[in-house]
Structure formats: structure tokens, C-alpha cells
mmCIF file of C-alpha atoms in Angstrom:
data_model
loop_
_atom_site.group_PDB
_atom_site.id
_atom_site.type_symbol
_atom_site.label_atom_id
_atom_site.label_comp_id
_atom_site.label_asym_id
_atom_site.label_seq_id
_atom_site.Cartn_x
_atom_site.Cartn_y
_atom_site.Cartn_z
ATOM 1 C CA MET A 29 103.800 -236.063 -73.727
ATOM 2 C CA SER A 30 105.926 -237.017 -70.730
ATOM 3 C CA GLU A 31 105.590 -235.197 -67.416
ATOM 4 C CA ASN A 32 109.176 -233.906 -67.739
ATOM 5 C CA ALA A 33 108.512 -232.506 -71.199
ATOM 6 C CA ARG A 34 105.312 -230.837 -70.016
ATOM 7 C CA ALA A 35 107.072 -229.336 -66.991
ATOM 8 C CA GLU A 36 109.626 -227.709 -69.280
ATOM 9 C CA ARG A 37 106.880 -225.871 -71.163
ATOM 10 C CA PRO A 38 105.684 -222.495 -69.881
ATOM 11 C CA ALA A 39 102.144 -222.152 -68.611
ATOM 12 C CA VAL A 40 99.575 -219.443 -69.302
ATOM 13 C CA ILE A 41 97.032 -218.468 -66.661
ATOM 14 C CA LEU A 42 93.968 -216.657 -67.916
ATOM 15 C CA ALA A 43 92.649 -214.859 -64.830
ATOM 16 C CA ASN A 44 89.202 -213.362 -64.474
ATOM 17 C CA LEU A 45 87.305 -211.897 -61.521
ATOM 18 C CA GLY A 46 85.365 -214.934 -60.351
ATOM 19 C CA THR A 47 81.869 -216.195 -59.676
ATOM 20 C CA PRO A 48 79.814 -217.971 -57.013
ATOM 21 C CA GLN A 49 79.572 -221.719 -57.381
ATOM 22 C CA ALA A 50 75.760 -221.656 -57.302
ATOM 23 C CA PRO A 51 72.949 -219.087 -57.630
ATOM 24 C CA THR A 52 72.128 -219.224 -53.942
ATOM 25 C CA ALA A 53 72.606 -216.827 -51.058
ATOM 26 C CA ARG A 54 74.713 -219.465 -49.306
ATOM 27 C CA ALA A 55 77.130 -219.629 -52.244
ATOM 28 C CA VAL A 56 77.087 -215.907 -52.981
ATOM 29 C CA ARG A 57 77.913 -214.822 -49.417
ATOM 30 C CA PRO A 58 81.512 -216.142 -49.213
ATOM 31 C CA PHE A 59 82.188 -214.924 -52.741
ATOM 32 C CA LEU A 60 81.028 -211.404 -51.850
ATOM 33 C CA ARG A 61 82.953 -211.507 -48.570
ATOM 34 C CA GLU A 62 86.207 -212.262 -50.380
ATOM 35 C CA PHE A 63 85.537 -209.738 -53.128
ATOM 36 C CA LEU A 64 84.436 -206.889 -50.885
ATOM 37 C CA SER A 65 87.226 -207.525 -48.359
ATOM 38 C CA ASP A 66 89.891 -206.689 -50.916
ATOM 39 C CA ARG A 67 91.418 -203.269 -50.162
ATOM 40 C CA ARG A 68 91.805 -202.734 -53.891
ATOM 41 C CA ILE A 69 87.999 -202.900 -54.214
ATOM 42 C CA ILE A 70 86.979 -201.060 -51.062
ATOM 43 C CA GLU A 71 89.661 -198.617 -49.966
ATOM 44 C CA MET A 72 87.917 -197.744 -46.705
ATOM 45 C CA PRO A 73 89.914 -198.649 -43.549
ATOM 46 C CA PRO A 74 88.970 -202.206 -42.469
ATOM 47 C CA ALA A 75 88.065 -201.069 -38.945
ATOM 48 C CA ILE A 76 85.302 -198.961 -40.466
ATOM 49 C CA TRP A 77 84.388 -201.144 -43.424
ATOM 50 C CA ARG A 78 84.336 -204.575 -41.761
ATOM 51 C CA PRO A 79 81.316 -203.892 -39.481
ATOM 52 C CA ILE A 80 79.411 -202.472 -42.461
ATOM 53 C CA LEU A 81 80.277 -205.467 -44.600
ATOM 54 C CA GLU A 82 79.489 -208.127 -42.024
ATOM 55 C CA GLY A 83 76.644 -206.366 -40.232
ATOM 56 C CA ILE A 84 74.706 -204.969 -43.186
ATOM 57 C CA ILE A 85 75.872 -205.906 -46.690
ATOM 58 C CA LEU A 86 76.427 -209.628 -46.170
ATOM 59 C CA ARG A 87 73.049 -209.898 -44.453
ATOM 60 C CA VAL A 88 71.128 -208.311 -47.307
ATOM 61 C CA ARG A 89 72.995 -208.439 -50.585
ATOM 62 C CA PRO A 90 73.639 -212.229 -51.016
ATOM 63 C CA ALA A 91 69.946 -213.038 -51.434
ATOM 64 C CA ARG A 92 69.448 -210.145 -53.843
ATOM 65 C CA SER A 93 72.528 -211.093 -55.874
ATOM 66 C CA ALA A 94 71.530 -214.777 -55.873
ATOM 67 C CA LYS A 95 68.251 -213.890 -57.626
ATOM 68 C CA LEU A 96 70.184 -212.052 -60.326
ATOM 69 C CA TYR A 97 72.551 -214.995 -60.785
ATOM 70 C CA GLU A 98 69.591 -217.363 -60.931
ATOM 71 C CA SER A 99 68.051 -215.309 -63.757
ATOM 72 C CA ILE A 100 71.119 -215.723 -65.985
ATOM 73 C CA TRP A 101 72.408 -219.117 -64.732
ATOM 74 C CA TYR A 102 73.216 -221.695 -67.396
ATOM 75 C CA THR A 103 71.256 -224.717 -66.146
ATOM 76 C CA GLU A 104 72.608 -227.154 -68.732
ATOM 77 C CA SER A 105 76.230 -226.657 -67.571
ATOM 78 C CA ASN A 106 75.177 -225.668 -64.038
ATOM 79 C CA SER A 107 77.479 -222.680 -64.112
ATOM 80 C CA SER A 108 77.403 -218.926 -64.324
ATOM 81 C CA PRO A 109 77.892 -217.437 -67.785
ATOM 82 C CA LEU A 110 81.261 -216.033 -66.686
ATOM 83 C CA MET A 111 82.535 -219.488 -65.699
ATOM 84 C CA TYR A 112 81.079 -221.176 -68.774
ATOM 85 C CA TRP A 113 82.647 -218.749 -71.211
ATOM 86 C CA SER A 114 85.928 -218.524 -69.321
ATOM 87 C CA LEU A 115 86.324 -222.284 -69.557
ATOM 88 C CA ARG A 116 85.542 -222.127 -73.272
ATOM 89 C CA GLN A 117 88.162 -219.401 -73.672
ATOM 90 C CA ARG A 118 90.706 -221.512 -71.822
ATOM 91 C CA ASP A 119 90.036 -224.502 -74.073
ATOM 92 C CA GLU A 120 90.059 -222.450 -77.287
ATOM 93 C CA LEU A 121 93.304 -220.725 -76.312
ATOM 94 C CA ALA A 122 94.851 -224.059 -75.344
ATOM 95 C CA ALA A 123 94.050 -225.382 -78.821
ATOM 96 C CA ARG A 124 95.713 -222.325 -80.384
ATOM 97 C CA LEU A 125 98.827 -222.722 -78.187
ATOM 98 C CA ASP A 126 99.149 -226.493 -78.546
ATOM 99 C CA HIS A 127 102.820 -227.547 -78.391
ATOM 100 C CA VAL A 128 103.684 -224.046 -77.139
ATOM 101 C CA ALA A 129 102.246 -223.655 -73.620
ATOM 102 C CA ASP A 130 99.631 -225.185 -71.349
ATOM 103 C CA VAL A 131 96.684 -222.932 -70.534
ATOM 104 C CA HIS A 132 94.911 -222.736 -67.200
ATOM 105 C CA LEU A 133 91.984 -220.733 -65.835
ATOM 106 C CA ALA A 134 92.080 -218.995 -62.471
ATOM 107 C CA MET A 135 89.741 -216.619 -60.669
ATOM 108 C CA ARG A 136 90.794 -213.812 -58.368
ATOM 109 C CA TYR A 137 87.813 -214.448 -56.095
ATOM 110 C CA GLY A 138 86.311 -217.890 -55.686
ATOM 111 C CA GLU A 139 87.541 -221.044 -57.420
ATOM 112 C CA PRO A 140 89.775 -222.070 -59.039
ATOM 113 C CA SER A 141 91.881 -219.600 -57.087
ATOM 114 C CA ILE A 142 95.088 -218.101 -58.418
ATOM 115 C CA ARG A 143 97.080 -219.515 -55.500
ATOM 116 C CA SER A 144 95.723 -223.046 -56.031
ATOM 117 C CA VAL A 145 96.602 -222.983 -59.752
ATOM 118 C CA LEU A 146 100.109 -221.706 -59.018
ATOM 119 C CA ASP A 147 100.560 -224.462 -56.434
ATOM 120 C CA GLN A 148 99.399 -227.022 -58.995
ATOM 121 C CA LEU A 149 101.898 -225.783 -61.554
ATOM 122 C CA ARG A 150 104.694 -225.753 -58.991
ATOM 123 C CA ASP A 151 103.872 -229.367 -58.057
ATOM 124 C CA GLN A 152 104.062 -230.309 -61.740
ATOM 125 C CA GLY A 153 107.531 -228.824 -62.002
ATOM 126 C CA VAL A 154 106.509 -225.881 -64.195
ATOM 127 C CA GLN A 155 108.877 -222.942 -63.769
ATOM 128 C CA ARG A 156 107.702 -220.263 -66.179
ATOM 129 C CA VAL A 157 104.192 -218.762 -65.978
ATOM 130 C CA LEU A 158 102.540 -215.985 -67.964
ATOM 131 C CA ILE A 159 99.617 -214.279 -66.211
ATOM 132 C CA ILE A 160 96.962 -212.713 -68.453
ATOM 133 C CA PRO A 161 94.349 -210.751 -66.462
ATOM 134 C CA ALA A 162 91.221 -210.866 -68.597
ATOM 135 C CA TYR A 163 90.760 -207.101 -68.500
ATOM 136 C CA PRO A 164 91.624 -205.147 -71.657
ATOM 137 C CA GLN A 165 91.947 -201.867 -69.751
ATOM 138 C CA TYR A 166 94.162 -201.658 -66.659
ATOM 139 C CA ALA A 167 92.507 -200.665 -63.391
ATOM 140 C CA SER A 168 93.774 -200.746 -59.848
ATOM 141 C CA SER A 169 90.501 -202.496 -58.881
ATOM 142 C CA SER A 170 90.611 -205.245 -61.552
ATOM 143 C CA THR A 171 94.044 -205.989 -63.001
ATOM 144 C CA ALA A 172 95.958 -205.015 -59.876
ATOM 145 C CA PRO A 173 94.196 -207.505 -57.534
ATOM 146 C CA VAL A 174 95.262 -210.339 -59.853
ATOM 147 C CA ILE A 175 98.883 -209.231 -59.803
ATOM 148 C CA ASP A 176 98.684 -208.640 -56.024
ATOM 149 C CA GLU A 177 97.615 -212.247 -55.500
ATOM 150 C CA VAL A 178 100.460 -213.514 -57.663
ATOM 151 C CA ALA A 179 102.887 -211.350 -55.678
ATOM 152 C CA ARG A 180 101.538 -212.735 -52.388
ATOM 153 C CA ASP A 181 102.240 -216.233 -53.693
ATOM 154 C CA MET A 182 105.805 -215.262 -54.528
ATOM 155 C CA LEU A 183 106.326 -213.710 -51.099
ATOM 156 C CA LYS A 184 105.475 -217.023 -49.415
ATOM 157 C CA ALA A 185 106.858 -219.531 -51.886
ATOM 158 C CA ARG A 186 110.183 -221.170 -51.185
ATOM 159 C CA ASN A 187 110.334 -222.297 -54.814
ATOM 160 C CA GLN A 188 109.450 -219.116 -56.671
ATOM 161 C CA LEU A 189 108.185 -219.329 -60.227
ATOM 162 C CA GLU A 190 109.438 -217.158 -63.053
ATOM 163 C CA ILE A 191 106.484 -214.880 -63.649
ATOM 164 C CA ARG A 192 105.494 -212.580 -66.472
ATOM 165 C CA THR A 193 102.338 -210.478 -66.382
ATOM 166 C CA ILE A 194 100.256 -208.656 -68.973
ATOM 167 C CA ARG A 195 99.302 -205.161 -67.836
ATOM 168 C CA SER A 196 96.626 -204.369 -70.432
ATOM 169 C CA PHE A 197 95.853 -204.659 -74.134
ATOM 170 C CA HIS A 198 93.432 -201.773 -74.571
ATOM 171 C CA ASP A 199 95.073 -200.520 -77.767
ATOM 172 C CA ALA A 200 96.161 -203.814 -79.344
ATOM 173 C CA PRO A 201 95.155 -203.842 -83.039
ATOM 174 C CA VAL A 202 93.840 -207.408 -82.772
ATOM 175 C CA TYR A 203 91.559 -206.366 -79.879
ATOM 176 C CA ILE A 204 90.215 -203.320 -81.706
ATOM 177 C CA GLU A 205 89.614 -205.525 -84.726
ATOM 178 C CA ALA A 206 87.700 -208.022 -82.559
ATOM 179 C CA LEU A 207 85.362 -205.267 -81.364
ATOM 180 C CA ALA A 208 84.928 -203.905 -84.871
ATOM 181 C CA ALA A 209 84.239 -207.354 -86.341
ATOM 182 C CA ALA A 210 81.549 -208.058 -83.764
ATOM 183 C CA LEU A 211 79.767 -204.830 -84.642
ATOM 184 C CA VAL A 212 80.116 -205.243 -88.408
ATOM 185 C CA ASN A 213 78.843 -208.838 -88.227
ATOM 186 C CA HIS A 214 75.917 -207.690 -86.089
ATOM 187 C CA TRP A 215 75.079 -204.939 -88.566
ATOM 188 C CA ASP A 216 75.313 -207.356 -91.487
ATOM 189 C CA ALA A 217 72.796 -209.594 -89.741
ATOM 190 C CA ARG A 218 70.465 -207.024 -88.177
ATOM 191 C CA GLY A 219 70.905 -203.960 -90.340
ATOM 192 C CA ARG A 220 73.139 -200.948 -89.845
ATOM 193 C CA PRO A 221 71.928 -198.199 -87.482
ATOM 194 C CA ASP A 222 70.768 -194.968 -89.097
ATOM 195 C CA PHE A 223 73.426 -192.834 -87.476
ATOM 196 C CA GLU A 224 72.617 -189.779 -89.595
ATOM 197 C CA GLY A 225 69.018 -190.139 -88.417
ATOM 198 C CA GLY A 226 70.042 -190.092 -84.766
ATOM 199 C CA ASP A 227 70.792 -193.727 -83.867
ATOM 200 C CA LYS A 228 73.722 -194.228 -81.484
ATOM 201 C CA LEU A 229 76.488 -196.696 -80.729
ATOM 202 C CA VAL A 230 77.222 -196.807 -76.989
ATOM 203 C CA LEU A 231 80.504 -198.216 -75.654
ATOM 204 C CA SER A 232 79.783 -199.168 -72.047
ATOM 205 C CA PHE A 233 82.707 -199.755 -69.683
ATOM 206 C CA HIS A 234 82.640 -200.698 -66.000
ATOM 207 C CA SER A 235 82.949 -197.560 -63.893
ATOM 208 C CA ILE A 236 85.403 -196.851 -61.069
ATOM 209 C CA PRO A 237 85.115 -194.390 -58.147
ATOM 210 C CA GLU A 238 86.182 -190.861 -59.039
ATOM 211 C CA ALA A 239 88.613 -190.920 -56.087
ATOM 212 C CA MET A 240 90.560 -193.731 -57.773
ATOM 213 C CA HIS A 241 90.726 -191.722 -60.976
ATOM 214 C CA ARG A 242 91.887 -188.593 -59.160
ATOM 215 C CA ASP A 243 94.562 -190.582 -57.342
ATOM 216 C CA GLY A 244 96.184 -191.668 -60.594
ATOM 217 C CA ASP A 245 94.316 -194.700 -61.924
ATOM 218 C CA VAL A 246 94.738 -194.701 -65.704
ATOM 219 C CA TYR A 247 91.638 -196.769 -66.362
ATOM 220 C CA ARG A 248 89.498 -194.000 -67.804
ATOM 221 C CA ASP A 249 92.298 -192.893 -70.135
ATOM 222 C CA GLU A 250 92.643 -196.442 -71.480
ATOM 223 C CA CYS A 251 88.869 -196.770 -71.966
ATOM 224 C CA GLU A 252 88.829 -193.517 -73.932
ATOM 225 C CA THR A 253 91.774 -194.712 -76.042
ATOM 226 C CA THR A 254 89.930 -197.917 -76.857
ATOM 227 C CA ALA A 255 86.808 -195.950 -77.751
ATOM 228 C CA GLU A 256 88.679 -193.588 -80.069
ATOM 229 C CA LEU A 257 90.545 -196.421 -81.812
ATOM 230 C CA LEU A 258 87.305 -198.326 -82.372
ATOM 231 C CA ARG A 259 85.476 -195.223 -83.630
ATOM 232 C CA SER A 260 88.318 -194.532 -86.046
ATOM 233 C CA ARG A 261 88.455 -198.162 -87.210
ATOM 234 C CA LEU A 262 84.726 -198.051 -88.022
ATOM 235 C CA ASN A 263 85.033 -194.591 -89.573
ATOM 236 C CA LEU A 264 82.149 -193.238 -87.499
ATOM 237 C CA ASP A 265 81.510 -189.588 -86.735
ATOM 238 C CA PRO A 266 82.309 -188.782 -83.071
ATOM 239 C CA GLN A 267 78.745 -187.629 -82.425
ATOM 240 C CA TRP A 268 77.471 -191.115 -83.296
ATOM 241 C CA VAL A 269 79.570 -192.908 -80.664
ATOM 242 C CA LEU A 270 79.087 -192.433 -76.915
ATOM 243 C CA THR A 271 81.495 -193.662 -74.228
ATOM 244 C CA ARG A 272 79.628 -194.445 -71.017
ATOM 245 C CA TYR A 273 80.216 -196.216 -67.684
ATOM 246 C CA GLN A 274 78.143 -198.790 -65.799
ATOM 247 C CA SER A 275 78.004 -200.959 -62.649
ATOM 248 C CA VAL A 276 78.304 -198.407 -59.867
ATOM 249 C CA PHE A 277 77.516 -199.306 -56.262
ATOM 250 C CA GLY A 278 77.727 -197.627 -52.875
ATOM 251 C CA PRO A 279 77.459 -193.930 -51.979
ATOM 252 C CA ALA A 280 80.767 -192.742 -53.514
ATOM 253 C CA LYS A 281 80.781 -190.741 -56.733
ATOM 254 C CA TRP A 282 81.846 -192.795 -59.766
ATOM 255 C CA ILE A 283 83.158 -191.721 -63.163
ATOM 256 C CA GLY A 284 80.500 -191.160 -65.781
ATOM 257 C CA PRO A 285 78.363 -190.392 -67.638
ATOM 258 C CA ALA A 286 76.364 -193.400 -66.487
ATOM 259 C CA THR A 287 75.163 -195.800 -69.174
ATOM 260 C CA ILE A 288 71.696 -196.206 -67.711
ATOM 261 C CA ASP A 289 71.170 -192.420 -67.408
ATOM 262 C CA THR A 290 72.112 -192.080 -71.051
ATOM 263 C CA MET A 291 69.562 -194.735 -72.037
ATOM 264 C CA GLY A 292 66.792 -192.742 -70.421
ATOM 265 C CA GLU A 293 67.990 -189.547 -72.062
ATOM 266 C CA LEU A 294 68.265 -191.097 -75.523
ATOM 267 C CA GLY A 295 64.819 -192.652 -75.297
ATOM 268 C CA ALA A 296 63.296 -189.390 -74.110
ATOM 269 C CA VAL A 297 64.602 -187.393 -77.096
ATOM 270 C CA GLY A 298 63.200 -189.888 -79.583
ATOM 271 C CA THR A 299 66.294 -191.939 -80.447
ATOM 272 C CA THR A 300 65.025 -194.902 -82.429
ATOM 273 C CA ARG A 301 67.897 -197.359 -82.038
ATOM 274 C CA VAL A 302 70.807 -197.895 -79.685
ATOM 275 C CA ASP A 303 73.510 -200.533 -80.134
ATOM 276 C CA VAL A 304 75.577 -201.271 -77.009
ATOM 277 C CA ILE A 305 78.894 -203.070 -76.842
ATOM 278 C CA CYS A 306 80.899 -203.613 -73.637
ATOM 279 C CA PRO A 307 84.589 -203.544 -74.618
ATOM 280 C CA GLY A 308 85.867 -204.187 -71.093
ATOM 281 C CA PHE A 309 84.014 -207.475 -70.544
ATOM 282 C CA VAL A 310 85.603 -210.459 -72.309
ATOM 283 C CA ALA A 311 82.849 -212.830 -71.136
ATOM 284 C CA ASP A 312 79.140 -212.399 -70.571
ATOM 285 C CA CYS A 313 78.172 -211.984 -66.933
ATOM 286 C CA ILE A 314 75.680 -210.181 -64.700
ATOM 287 C CA GLU A 315 76.988 -206.826 -65.889
ATOM 288 C CA THR A 316 76.242 -207.592 -69.537
ATOM 289 C CA LEU A 317 73.308 -210.005 -69.437
ATOM 290 C CA ASP A 318 71.312 -208.427 -66.609
ATOM 291 C CA GLU A 319 72.493 -204.841 -66.296
ATOM 292 C CA ILE A 320 72.918 -204.047 -69.998
ATOM 293 C CA ALA A 321 70.638 -206.477 -71.829
ATOM 294 C CA ARG A 322 67.776 -206.138 -69.309
ATOM 295 C CA LEU A 323 67.969 -203.024 -67.107
ATOM 296 C CA ASN A 324 69.428 -200.674 -69.705
ATOM 297 C CA ARG A 325 67.160 -202.073 -72.402
ATOM 298 C CA ASP A 326 64.138 -201.437 -70.168
ATOM 299 C CA ALA A 327 65.307 -197.893 -69.389
ATOM 300 C CA PHE A 328 65.649 -197.087 -73.074
ATOM 301 C CA ILE A 329 62.332 -198.623 -74.144
ATOM 302 C CA GLU A 330 60.372 -197.154 -71.234
ATOM 303 C CA ALA A 331 61.742 -193.699 -72.036
ATOM 304 C CA GLY A 332 60.475 -193.939 -75.604
ATOM 305 C CA GLY A 333 63.162 -195.779 -77.551
ATOM 306 C CA SER A 334 62.311 -198.519 -80.017
ATOM 307 C CA GLN A 335 65.270 -200.807 -80.782
ATOM 308 C CA PHE A 336 67.930 -201.835 -78.289
ATOM 309 C CA HIS A 337 70.731 -204.156 -79.369
ATOM 310 C CA TYR A 338 73.333 -205.619 -77.021
ATOM 311 C CA VAL A 339 76.286 -206.764 -79.150
ATOM 312 C CA PRO A 340 78.545 -209.433 -77.570
ATOM 313 C CA TRP A 341 82.154 -209.408 -78.769
ATOM 314 C CA GLY A 342 83.901 -211.785 -76.322
ATOM 315 C CA ASN A 343 82.977 -215.266 -75.101
ATOM 316 C CA ASP A 344 84.347 -217.757 -77.661
ATOM 317 C CA LEU A 345 83.977 -215.520 -80.703
ATOM 318 C CA PRO A 346 87.026 -215.812 -83.002
ATOM 319 C CA GLY A 347 88.129 -212.201 -82.479
ATOM 320 C CA CYS A 348 88.258 -212.629 -78.726
ATOM 321 C CA ILE A 349 90.317 -215.794 -78.977
ATOM 322 C CA ASP A 350 92.536 -214.112 -81.590
ATOM 323 C CA THR A 351 93.162 -211.349 -79.035
ATOM 324 C CA PHE A 352 94.098 -213.757 -76.254
ATOM 325 C CA GLU A 353 96.324 -215.711 -78.618
ATOM 326 C CA GLU A 354 98.297 -212.665 -79.745
ATOM 327 C CA VAL A 355 98.596 -211.338 -76.185
ATOM 328 C CA ALA A 356 99.838 -214.753 -75.040
ATOM 329 C CA ARG A 357 102.340 -215.216 -77.865
ATOM 330 C CA THR A 358 103.728 -211.727 -77.221
ATOM 331 C CA GLY A 359 104.051 -212.468 -73.521
ATOM 332 C CA LEU A 360 105.679 -215.849 -74.182
ATOM 333 C CA ALA A 361 108.291 -214.455 -76.575
ATOM 334 C CA GLY A 362 111.744 -215.728 -75.687
ATOM 335 C CA TRP A 363 110.355 -218.624 -73.653
ATOM 336 C CA VAL A 364 109.142 -220.587 -76.666
#
């Protein structure tokens, strides 16, 4: 394909949060600095937050986080799971959209940055770009930072691109079907939980501070909509399905109930089996592989539980790629 023909095609940017380039404190520190300096993530005034970040957090947390990254790092590809699976998603989506649009990967924090990918597309003569934040549920601390960065590019660019953005896809039928298919396939392979005997299915979403929720963030509402649609699709009794929230940090109060607290409670009352799926994470990462598959598993087993199953649904599983394809084709409508 000629460069002119390629430039006339729209581009799709699949944008995720980001990852350090190596499982070392030296690599983690700049990643954390960029992430925790975003006012969408930490809403505290910079004059108060900056000394805490630079004087305390960035002195202690990089080494601790580096050990966690090292425990899940993919040595064969020398990449974090998030980067590995995001690249696979990019390639799989590109194959689905062949002759329709070019697909690129960008990260909000770290590399490849959103601004660098937009500059690359502009240099290639591309004019139309669809941004897909890789977050099924909208949140002002996840989706919004991606769109903010795109907006900052437009504010500075002399040659502005024609931009479309995807807000969320929390209730898209293809997404709900992807979640359901992952669970059904898991149950076909490992046996169905005995829900009538007390086993539970836990849907674990990333939490957000309660202050964000009170101030109008719709994230929790979209998580609950996803949960109800999935429960209905699987025809499960409401008492068998629990919606919980994970990955809290800092002293602020976060929305709950907390996933890890629930694991201890379920184990303590004699629950035999818990299956956990994380509908908000499209790719495995620290939050799924360490927090859920290790810490929450340990909490459940140590409290008296017997069987803990983490059920992946994203990565390069067909349902996940189906979801991205339909979201992309909807967003590209009228351009192709």
C-alpha cells in the first residue's frame, strides 16, 4: 500500500494506562511520578501533594512496586503482562480491521505515549483518528486522563487531527457476551460452582475514592450496570453474584465493599468456592495477577475457603477482540 493511500485511511489508537519499562525501582520511579502527578488521579492541590510525592512516596514505593512487577514480569518477552497483552490486542485488532484502519497502541503514562503516537500519525499525513480508551466503564480517573491528553495535543497542534473518542462500552452486548463466554468456558473446563450450596461469583472492579463518586463520577453506576447485565445473561440468582471493588491506596475512603475484605468473610463462613472475574481490566496486570490471583486467593484460603478461581476474560481471548472490533467499527462509521 502506498504512503498516500495509507494516510487517507483513519487510524485507531487503543489506549491503556501504561507500565514501567523494567521491573526495577529506577524504571518504576518516573512511571509513578507521571501517574501520581496527574490531577485526575490525585485531586489534592499540587502545593500540598508534590512534597508528599517527592519526599515520601517516590522514595519508598518504587522499590516495593518493582518487586511486585518482578514477580509477574514476562521474562521471555521482557515486558510487563499489560504491555505484552496490549500489543497482542493491537495486532489482533489490526488483523480484524485490515483494509479499514491502521491500529496503534498508546499508553497514558509511560511509552509509547499518546502524544508521540499522535505526532507519528500527523507526520504520516493521517487526518482521522479514533481513540479507544481500554476501559469498559467510564471514570474520571481512567478514561478522562486519556481524553485530556488528546485534548492537550489538539490545543498545541497547528495541524489538528479530526478526533473521535469512545466514552465507554460497559453495556455493549458484545462485551457482556465476552464476559459470559469466559465464565462458561471456565465452568465447562473446571466444573460449575455449586451456587445453591453457597459458592459465589465475584465481579471485582477497580475502586475509586468516594469523593469522586459523590462529585458526580458515574463509574460505580456503570460497574453496577455491567454486573446486572452479566448476571442476567448467565441467569444467576442475585444472591450468587457479588459486585466488589479492589486496588485502593492512600488514606481516603474508597467505594466498596472491598474485594479482599469479602474474601476473608466468605472463607470465614465456610464458602467452599469463589470464582472471580475482573470486568474492568481488559489485560492482565498487577491488579489481576498479584492482587486478585495471589493476595485475594491467600485471604480466602487462609480464612477457611477451599477453591479460588481467577477467570481471565481479556488479553487476546476472542471475546475481548470481538469487543474491540465492534467498538472500533461503530466509532469508525462514516469514515470507512
